[in-house]
PDB file of C-alpha atoms in Angstrom:
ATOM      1  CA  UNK R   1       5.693  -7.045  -9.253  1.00  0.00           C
ATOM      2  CA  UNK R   2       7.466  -5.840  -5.916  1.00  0.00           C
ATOM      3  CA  UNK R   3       6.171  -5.782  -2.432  1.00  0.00           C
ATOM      4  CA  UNK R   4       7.899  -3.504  -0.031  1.00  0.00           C
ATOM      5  CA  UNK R   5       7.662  -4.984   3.247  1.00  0.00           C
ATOM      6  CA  UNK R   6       7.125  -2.697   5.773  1.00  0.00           C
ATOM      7  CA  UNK R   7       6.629  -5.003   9.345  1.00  0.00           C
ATOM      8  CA  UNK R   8       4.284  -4.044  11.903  1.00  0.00           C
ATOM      9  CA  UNK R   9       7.037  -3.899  14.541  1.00  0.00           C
ATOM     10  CA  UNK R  10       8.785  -0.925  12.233  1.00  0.00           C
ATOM     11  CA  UNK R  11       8.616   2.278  14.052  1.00  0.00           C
ATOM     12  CA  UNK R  12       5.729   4.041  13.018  1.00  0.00           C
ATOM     13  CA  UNK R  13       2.672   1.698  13.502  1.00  0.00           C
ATOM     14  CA  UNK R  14      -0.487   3.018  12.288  1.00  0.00           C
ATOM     15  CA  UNK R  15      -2.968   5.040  13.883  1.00  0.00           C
ATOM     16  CA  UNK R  16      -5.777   7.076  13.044  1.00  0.00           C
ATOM     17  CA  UNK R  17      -6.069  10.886  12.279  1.00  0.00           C
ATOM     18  CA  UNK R  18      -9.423  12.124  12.832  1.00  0.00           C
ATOM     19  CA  UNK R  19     -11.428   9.619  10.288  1.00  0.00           C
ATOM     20  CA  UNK R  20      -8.201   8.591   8.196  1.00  0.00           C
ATOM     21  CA  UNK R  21      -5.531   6.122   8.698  1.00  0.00           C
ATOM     22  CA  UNK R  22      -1.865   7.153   8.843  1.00  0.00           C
ATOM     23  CA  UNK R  23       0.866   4.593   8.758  1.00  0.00           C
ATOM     24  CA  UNK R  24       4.446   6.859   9.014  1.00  0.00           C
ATOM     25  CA  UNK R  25       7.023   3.871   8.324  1.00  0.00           C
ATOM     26  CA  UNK R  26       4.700   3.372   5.465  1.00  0.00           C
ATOM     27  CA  UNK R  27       5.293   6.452   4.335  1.00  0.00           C
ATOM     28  CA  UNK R  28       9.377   7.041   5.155  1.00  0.00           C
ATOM     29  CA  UNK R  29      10.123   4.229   3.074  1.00  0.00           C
ATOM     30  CA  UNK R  30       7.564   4.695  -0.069  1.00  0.00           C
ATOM     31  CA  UNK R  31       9.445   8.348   0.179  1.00  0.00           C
ATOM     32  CA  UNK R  32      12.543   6.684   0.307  1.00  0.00           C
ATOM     33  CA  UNK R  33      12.529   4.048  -2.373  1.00  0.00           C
ATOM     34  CA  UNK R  34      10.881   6.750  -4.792  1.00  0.00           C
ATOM     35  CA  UNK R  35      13.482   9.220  -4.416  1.00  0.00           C
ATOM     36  CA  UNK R  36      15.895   6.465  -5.018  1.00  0.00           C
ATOM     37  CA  UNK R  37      14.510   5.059  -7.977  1.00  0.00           C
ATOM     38  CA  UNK R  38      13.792   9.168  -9.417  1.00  0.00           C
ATOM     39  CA  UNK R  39      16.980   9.953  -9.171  1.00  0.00           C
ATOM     40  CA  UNK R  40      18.276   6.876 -10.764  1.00  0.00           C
ATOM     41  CA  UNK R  41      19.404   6.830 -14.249  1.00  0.00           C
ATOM     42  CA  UNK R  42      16.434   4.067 -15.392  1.00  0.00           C
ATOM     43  CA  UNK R  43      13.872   5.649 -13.192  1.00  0.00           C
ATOM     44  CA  UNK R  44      14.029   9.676 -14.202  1.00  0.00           C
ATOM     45  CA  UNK R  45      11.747   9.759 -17.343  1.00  0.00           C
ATOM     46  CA  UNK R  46       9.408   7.469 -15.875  1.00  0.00           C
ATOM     47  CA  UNK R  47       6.238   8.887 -14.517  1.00  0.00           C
ATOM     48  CA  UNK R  48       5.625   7.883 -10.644  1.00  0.00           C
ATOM     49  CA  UNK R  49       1.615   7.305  -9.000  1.00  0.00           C
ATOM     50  CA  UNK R  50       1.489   6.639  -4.799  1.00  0.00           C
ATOM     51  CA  UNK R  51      -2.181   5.518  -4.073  1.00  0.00           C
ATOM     52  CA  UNK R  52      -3.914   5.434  -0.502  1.00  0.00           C
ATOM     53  CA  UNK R  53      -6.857   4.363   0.609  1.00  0.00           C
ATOM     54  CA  UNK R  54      -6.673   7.184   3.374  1.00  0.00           C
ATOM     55  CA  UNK R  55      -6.278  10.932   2.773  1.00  0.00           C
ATOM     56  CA  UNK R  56      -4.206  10.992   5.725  1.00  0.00           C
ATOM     57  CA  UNK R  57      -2.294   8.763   4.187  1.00  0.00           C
ATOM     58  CA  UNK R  58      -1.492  10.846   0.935  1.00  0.00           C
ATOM     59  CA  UNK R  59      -0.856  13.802   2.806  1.00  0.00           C
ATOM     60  CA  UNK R  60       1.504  12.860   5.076  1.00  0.00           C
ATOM     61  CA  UNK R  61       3.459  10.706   2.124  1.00  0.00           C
ATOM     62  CA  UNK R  62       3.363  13.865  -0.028  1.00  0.00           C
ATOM     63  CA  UNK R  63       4.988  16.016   3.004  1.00  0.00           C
ATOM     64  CA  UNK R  64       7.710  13.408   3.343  1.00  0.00           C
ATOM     65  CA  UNK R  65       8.386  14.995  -0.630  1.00  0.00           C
ATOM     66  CA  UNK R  66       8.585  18.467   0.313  1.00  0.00           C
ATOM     67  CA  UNK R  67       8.517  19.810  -3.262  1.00  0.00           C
ATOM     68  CA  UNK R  68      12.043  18.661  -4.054  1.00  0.00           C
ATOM     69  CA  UNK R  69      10.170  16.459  -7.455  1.00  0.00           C
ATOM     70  CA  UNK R  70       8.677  17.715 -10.540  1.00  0.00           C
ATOM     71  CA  UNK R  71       5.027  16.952  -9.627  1.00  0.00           C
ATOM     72  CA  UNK R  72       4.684  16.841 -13.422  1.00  0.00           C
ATOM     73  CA  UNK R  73       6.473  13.161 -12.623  1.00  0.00           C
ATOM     74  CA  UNK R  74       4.767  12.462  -9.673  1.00  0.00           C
ATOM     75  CA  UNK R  75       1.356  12.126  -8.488  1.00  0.00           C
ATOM     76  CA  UNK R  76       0.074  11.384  -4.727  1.00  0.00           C
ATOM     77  CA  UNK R  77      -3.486  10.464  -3.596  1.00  0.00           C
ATOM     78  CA  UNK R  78      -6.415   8.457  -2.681  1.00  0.00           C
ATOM     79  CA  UNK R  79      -7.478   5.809  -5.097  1.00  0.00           C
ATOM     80  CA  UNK R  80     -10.368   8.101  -5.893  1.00  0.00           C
ATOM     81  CA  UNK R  81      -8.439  10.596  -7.422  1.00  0.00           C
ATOM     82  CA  UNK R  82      -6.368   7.978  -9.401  1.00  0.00           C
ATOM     83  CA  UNK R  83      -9.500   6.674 -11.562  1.00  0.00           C
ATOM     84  CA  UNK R  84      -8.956   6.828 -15.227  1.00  0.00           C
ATOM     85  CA  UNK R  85      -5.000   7.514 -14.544  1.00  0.00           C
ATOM     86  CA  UNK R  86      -1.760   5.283 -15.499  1.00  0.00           C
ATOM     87  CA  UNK R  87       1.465   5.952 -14.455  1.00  0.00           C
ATOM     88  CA  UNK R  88       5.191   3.896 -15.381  1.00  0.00           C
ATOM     89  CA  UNK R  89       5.209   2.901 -11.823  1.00  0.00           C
ATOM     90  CA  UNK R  90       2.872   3.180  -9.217  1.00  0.00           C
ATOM     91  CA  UNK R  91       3.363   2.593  -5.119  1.00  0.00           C
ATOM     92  CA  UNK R  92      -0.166   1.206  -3.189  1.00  0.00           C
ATOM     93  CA  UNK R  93       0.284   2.220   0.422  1.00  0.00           C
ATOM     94  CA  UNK R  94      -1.685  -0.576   2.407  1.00  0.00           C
ATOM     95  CA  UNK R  95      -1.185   1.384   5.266  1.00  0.00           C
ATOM     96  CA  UNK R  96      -2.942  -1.628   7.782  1.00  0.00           C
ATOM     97  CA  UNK R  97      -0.610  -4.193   9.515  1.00  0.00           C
ATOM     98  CA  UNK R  98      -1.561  -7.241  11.872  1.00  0.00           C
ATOM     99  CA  UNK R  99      -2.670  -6.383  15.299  1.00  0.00           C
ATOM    100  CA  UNK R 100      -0.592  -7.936  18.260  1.00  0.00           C
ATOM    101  CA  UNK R 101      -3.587  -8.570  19.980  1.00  0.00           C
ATOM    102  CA  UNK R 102      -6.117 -10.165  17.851  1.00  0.00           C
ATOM    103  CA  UNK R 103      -8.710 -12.271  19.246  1.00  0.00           C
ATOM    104  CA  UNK R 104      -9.436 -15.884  17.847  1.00  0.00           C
ATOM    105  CA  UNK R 105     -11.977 -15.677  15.036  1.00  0.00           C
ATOM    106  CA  UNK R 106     -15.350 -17.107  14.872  1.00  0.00           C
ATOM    107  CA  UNK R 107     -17.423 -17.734  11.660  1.00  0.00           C
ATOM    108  CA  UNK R 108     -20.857 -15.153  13.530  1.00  0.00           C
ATOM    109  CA  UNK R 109     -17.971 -12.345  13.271  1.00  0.00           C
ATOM    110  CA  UNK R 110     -15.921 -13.062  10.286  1.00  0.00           C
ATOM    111  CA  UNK R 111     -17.000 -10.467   7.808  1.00  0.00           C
ATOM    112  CA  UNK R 112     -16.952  -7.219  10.997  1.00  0.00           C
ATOM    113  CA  UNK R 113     -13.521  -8.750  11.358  1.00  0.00           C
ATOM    114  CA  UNK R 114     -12.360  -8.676   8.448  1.00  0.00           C
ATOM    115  CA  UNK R 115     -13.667  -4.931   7.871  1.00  0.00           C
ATOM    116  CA  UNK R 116     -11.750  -4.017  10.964  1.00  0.00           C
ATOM    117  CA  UNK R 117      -8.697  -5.643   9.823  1.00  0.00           C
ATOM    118  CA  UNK R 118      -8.824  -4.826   6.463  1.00  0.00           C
ATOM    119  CA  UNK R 119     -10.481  -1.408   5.740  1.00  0.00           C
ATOM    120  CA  UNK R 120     -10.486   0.052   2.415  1.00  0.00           C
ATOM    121  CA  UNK R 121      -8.864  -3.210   1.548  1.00  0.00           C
ATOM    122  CA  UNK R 122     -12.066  -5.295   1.653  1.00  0.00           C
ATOM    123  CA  UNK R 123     -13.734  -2.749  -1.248  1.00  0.00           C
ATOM    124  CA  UNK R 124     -12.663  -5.031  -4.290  1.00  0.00           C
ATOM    125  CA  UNK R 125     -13.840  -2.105  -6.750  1.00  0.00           C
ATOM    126  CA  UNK R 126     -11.333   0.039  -4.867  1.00  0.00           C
ATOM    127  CA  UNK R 127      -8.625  -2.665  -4.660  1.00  0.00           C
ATOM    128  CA  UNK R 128      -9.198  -3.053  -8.466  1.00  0.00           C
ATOM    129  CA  UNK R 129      -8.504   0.691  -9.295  1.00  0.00           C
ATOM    130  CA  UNK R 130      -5.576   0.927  -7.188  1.00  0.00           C
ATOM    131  CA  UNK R 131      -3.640  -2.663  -8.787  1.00  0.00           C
ATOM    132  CA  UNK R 132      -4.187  -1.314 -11.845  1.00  0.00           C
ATOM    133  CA  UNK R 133      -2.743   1.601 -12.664  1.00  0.00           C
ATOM    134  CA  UNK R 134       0.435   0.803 -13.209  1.00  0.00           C
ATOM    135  CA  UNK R 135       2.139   0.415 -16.831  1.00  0.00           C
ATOM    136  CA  UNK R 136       5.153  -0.911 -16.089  1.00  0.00           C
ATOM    137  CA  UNK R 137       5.468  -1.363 -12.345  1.00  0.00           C
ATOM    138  CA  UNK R 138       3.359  -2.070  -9.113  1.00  0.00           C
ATOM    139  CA  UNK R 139       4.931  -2.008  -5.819  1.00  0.00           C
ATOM    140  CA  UNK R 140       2.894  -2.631  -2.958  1.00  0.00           C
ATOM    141  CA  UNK R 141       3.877  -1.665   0.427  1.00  0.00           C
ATOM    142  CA  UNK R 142       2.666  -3.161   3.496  1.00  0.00           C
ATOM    143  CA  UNK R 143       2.884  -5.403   6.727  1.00  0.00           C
ATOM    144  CA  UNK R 144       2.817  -8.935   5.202  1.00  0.00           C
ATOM    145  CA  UNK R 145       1.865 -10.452   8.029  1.00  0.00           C
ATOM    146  CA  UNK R 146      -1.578  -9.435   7.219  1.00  0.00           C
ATOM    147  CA  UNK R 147      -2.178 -11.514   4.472  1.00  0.00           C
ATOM    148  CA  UNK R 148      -0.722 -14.792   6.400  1.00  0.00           C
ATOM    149  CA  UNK R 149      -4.458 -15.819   7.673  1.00  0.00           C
ATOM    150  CA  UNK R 150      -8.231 -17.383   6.367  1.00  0.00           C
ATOM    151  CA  UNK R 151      -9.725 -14.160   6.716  1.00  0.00           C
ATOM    152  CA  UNK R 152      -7.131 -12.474   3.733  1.00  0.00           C
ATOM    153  CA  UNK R 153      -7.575 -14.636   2.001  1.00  0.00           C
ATOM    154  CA  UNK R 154     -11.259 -14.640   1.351  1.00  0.00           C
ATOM    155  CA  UNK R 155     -11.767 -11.036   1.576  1.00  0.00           C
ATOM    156  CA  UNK R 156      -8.756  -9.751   0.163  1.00  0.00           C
ATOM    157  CA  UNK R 157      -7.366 -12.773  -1.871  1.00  0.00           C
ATOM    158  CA  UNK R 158      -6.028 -10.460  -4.586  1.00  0.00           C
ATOM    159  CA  UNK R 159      -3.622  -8.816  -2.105  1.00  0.00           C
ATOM    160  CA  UNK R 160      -2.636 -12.365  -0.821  1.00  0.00           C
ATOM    161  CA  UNK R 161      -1.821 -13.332  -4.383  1.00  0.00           C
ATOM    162  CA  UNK R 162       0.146 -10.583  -5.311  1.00  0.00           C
ATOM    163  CA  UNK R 163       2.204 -11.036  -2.544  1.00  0.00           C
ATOM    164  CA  UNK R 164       2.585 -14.685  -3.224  1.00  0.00           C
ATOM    165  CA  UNK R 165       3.251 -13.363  -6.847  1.00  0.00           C
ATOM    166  CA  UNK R 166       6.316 -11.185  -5.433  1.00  0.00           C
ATOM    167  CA  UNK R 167       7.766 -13.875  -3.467  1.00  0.00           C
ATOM    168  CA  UNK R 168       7.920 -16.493  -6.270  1.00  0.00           C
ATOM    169  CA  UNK R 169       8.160 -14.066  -9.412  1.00  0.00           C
ATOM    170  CA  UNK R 170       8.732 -10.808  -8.885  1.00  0.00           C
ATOM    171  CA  UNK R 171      10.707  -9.126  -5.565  1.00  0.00           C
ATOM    172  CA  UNK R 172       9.937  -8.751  -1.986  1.00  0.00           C
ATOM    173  CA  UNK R 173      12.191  -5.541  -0.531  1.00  0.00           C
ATOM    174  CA  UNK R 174      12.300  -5.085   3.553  1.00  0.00           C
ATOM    175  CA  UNK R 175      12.048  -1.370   4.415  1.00  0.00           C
ATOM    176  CA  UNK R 176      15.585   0.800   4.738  1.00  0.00           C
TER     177      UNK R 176
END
């Protein structure tokens, strides 16, 4: 279990492109860590999986590639197109981070909150398929900060526990 932290105040804050979500520190460092581990002596005959939520997403990690990997090895999409699918190692691209300006909570907007802060994450079905296809290795990557809150953890407490998971168990890396 590894969490690649990628903080909110990293250059490259998310935004949205057309209907999609696009986080670019998100996906520099997914890029770089991959290439890393690819070209490492344990990581070049294992088979590699980046997930998104967001097309955008997926697109703009797989450009940060520029078809310098044997695709046969590699694999980049939405969590849609990863159904059925295992991989060695897979990278989840959260692609949301923590607002600086969010407003104080109240229990009549909880759940619209949470959807607004959360996205895609909220969809447990989707959140399922995306921890899961992994046989060796998941590494998520992602603005912890938005998993330090009520709201995370009741609508995206498997997110909150993996993290907690990586902290105590596994590894938590801070983007290069």
């Amino acid at each position: 279990a590894v969490w690649l932290d990628v903080p909110a105040a990293v250059k490259g804050s998310h935004s949205r492109q057309g209907t999609s979500w696009i986080r670019s520190a998100e996906a520099k460092a997914i890029a770089s860590q991959l290439k890393e581990w690819m070209e490492s002596e344990h990581g070049k005959d294992l088979s590699y999986g980046v997930i998104s939520f967001y097309k955008a997403q997926a697109d703009l990690i797989r450009n940060q590639f520029n078809k310098q990997f044997d695709t046969s090895k590699l694999k980049i999409g939405t969590v849609d197109s990863f159904q059925g699918m295992e991989f060695d190692v897979v990278f989840l691209s959260m692609v949301r981070t923590m607002p600086r300006n969010i407003k104080a909570i109240t229990k009549e907007d909880k759940e619209k909150t949470a959807r607004r802060l959360f996205g895609h994450l909220c969809l447990y079905n989707r959140l399922n398929v995306s921890m899961s296809r992994q046989k060796k290795l998941l590494v998520v990557v992602g603005d912890h900060e938005l998993l330090n809150n009520d709201l995370a953890k009741e609508f995206i407490p498997g997110l909150v526990d993996f993290y907690k998971k990586c902290k105590k168990e596994g590894v938590v890396l801070t983007c290069k």
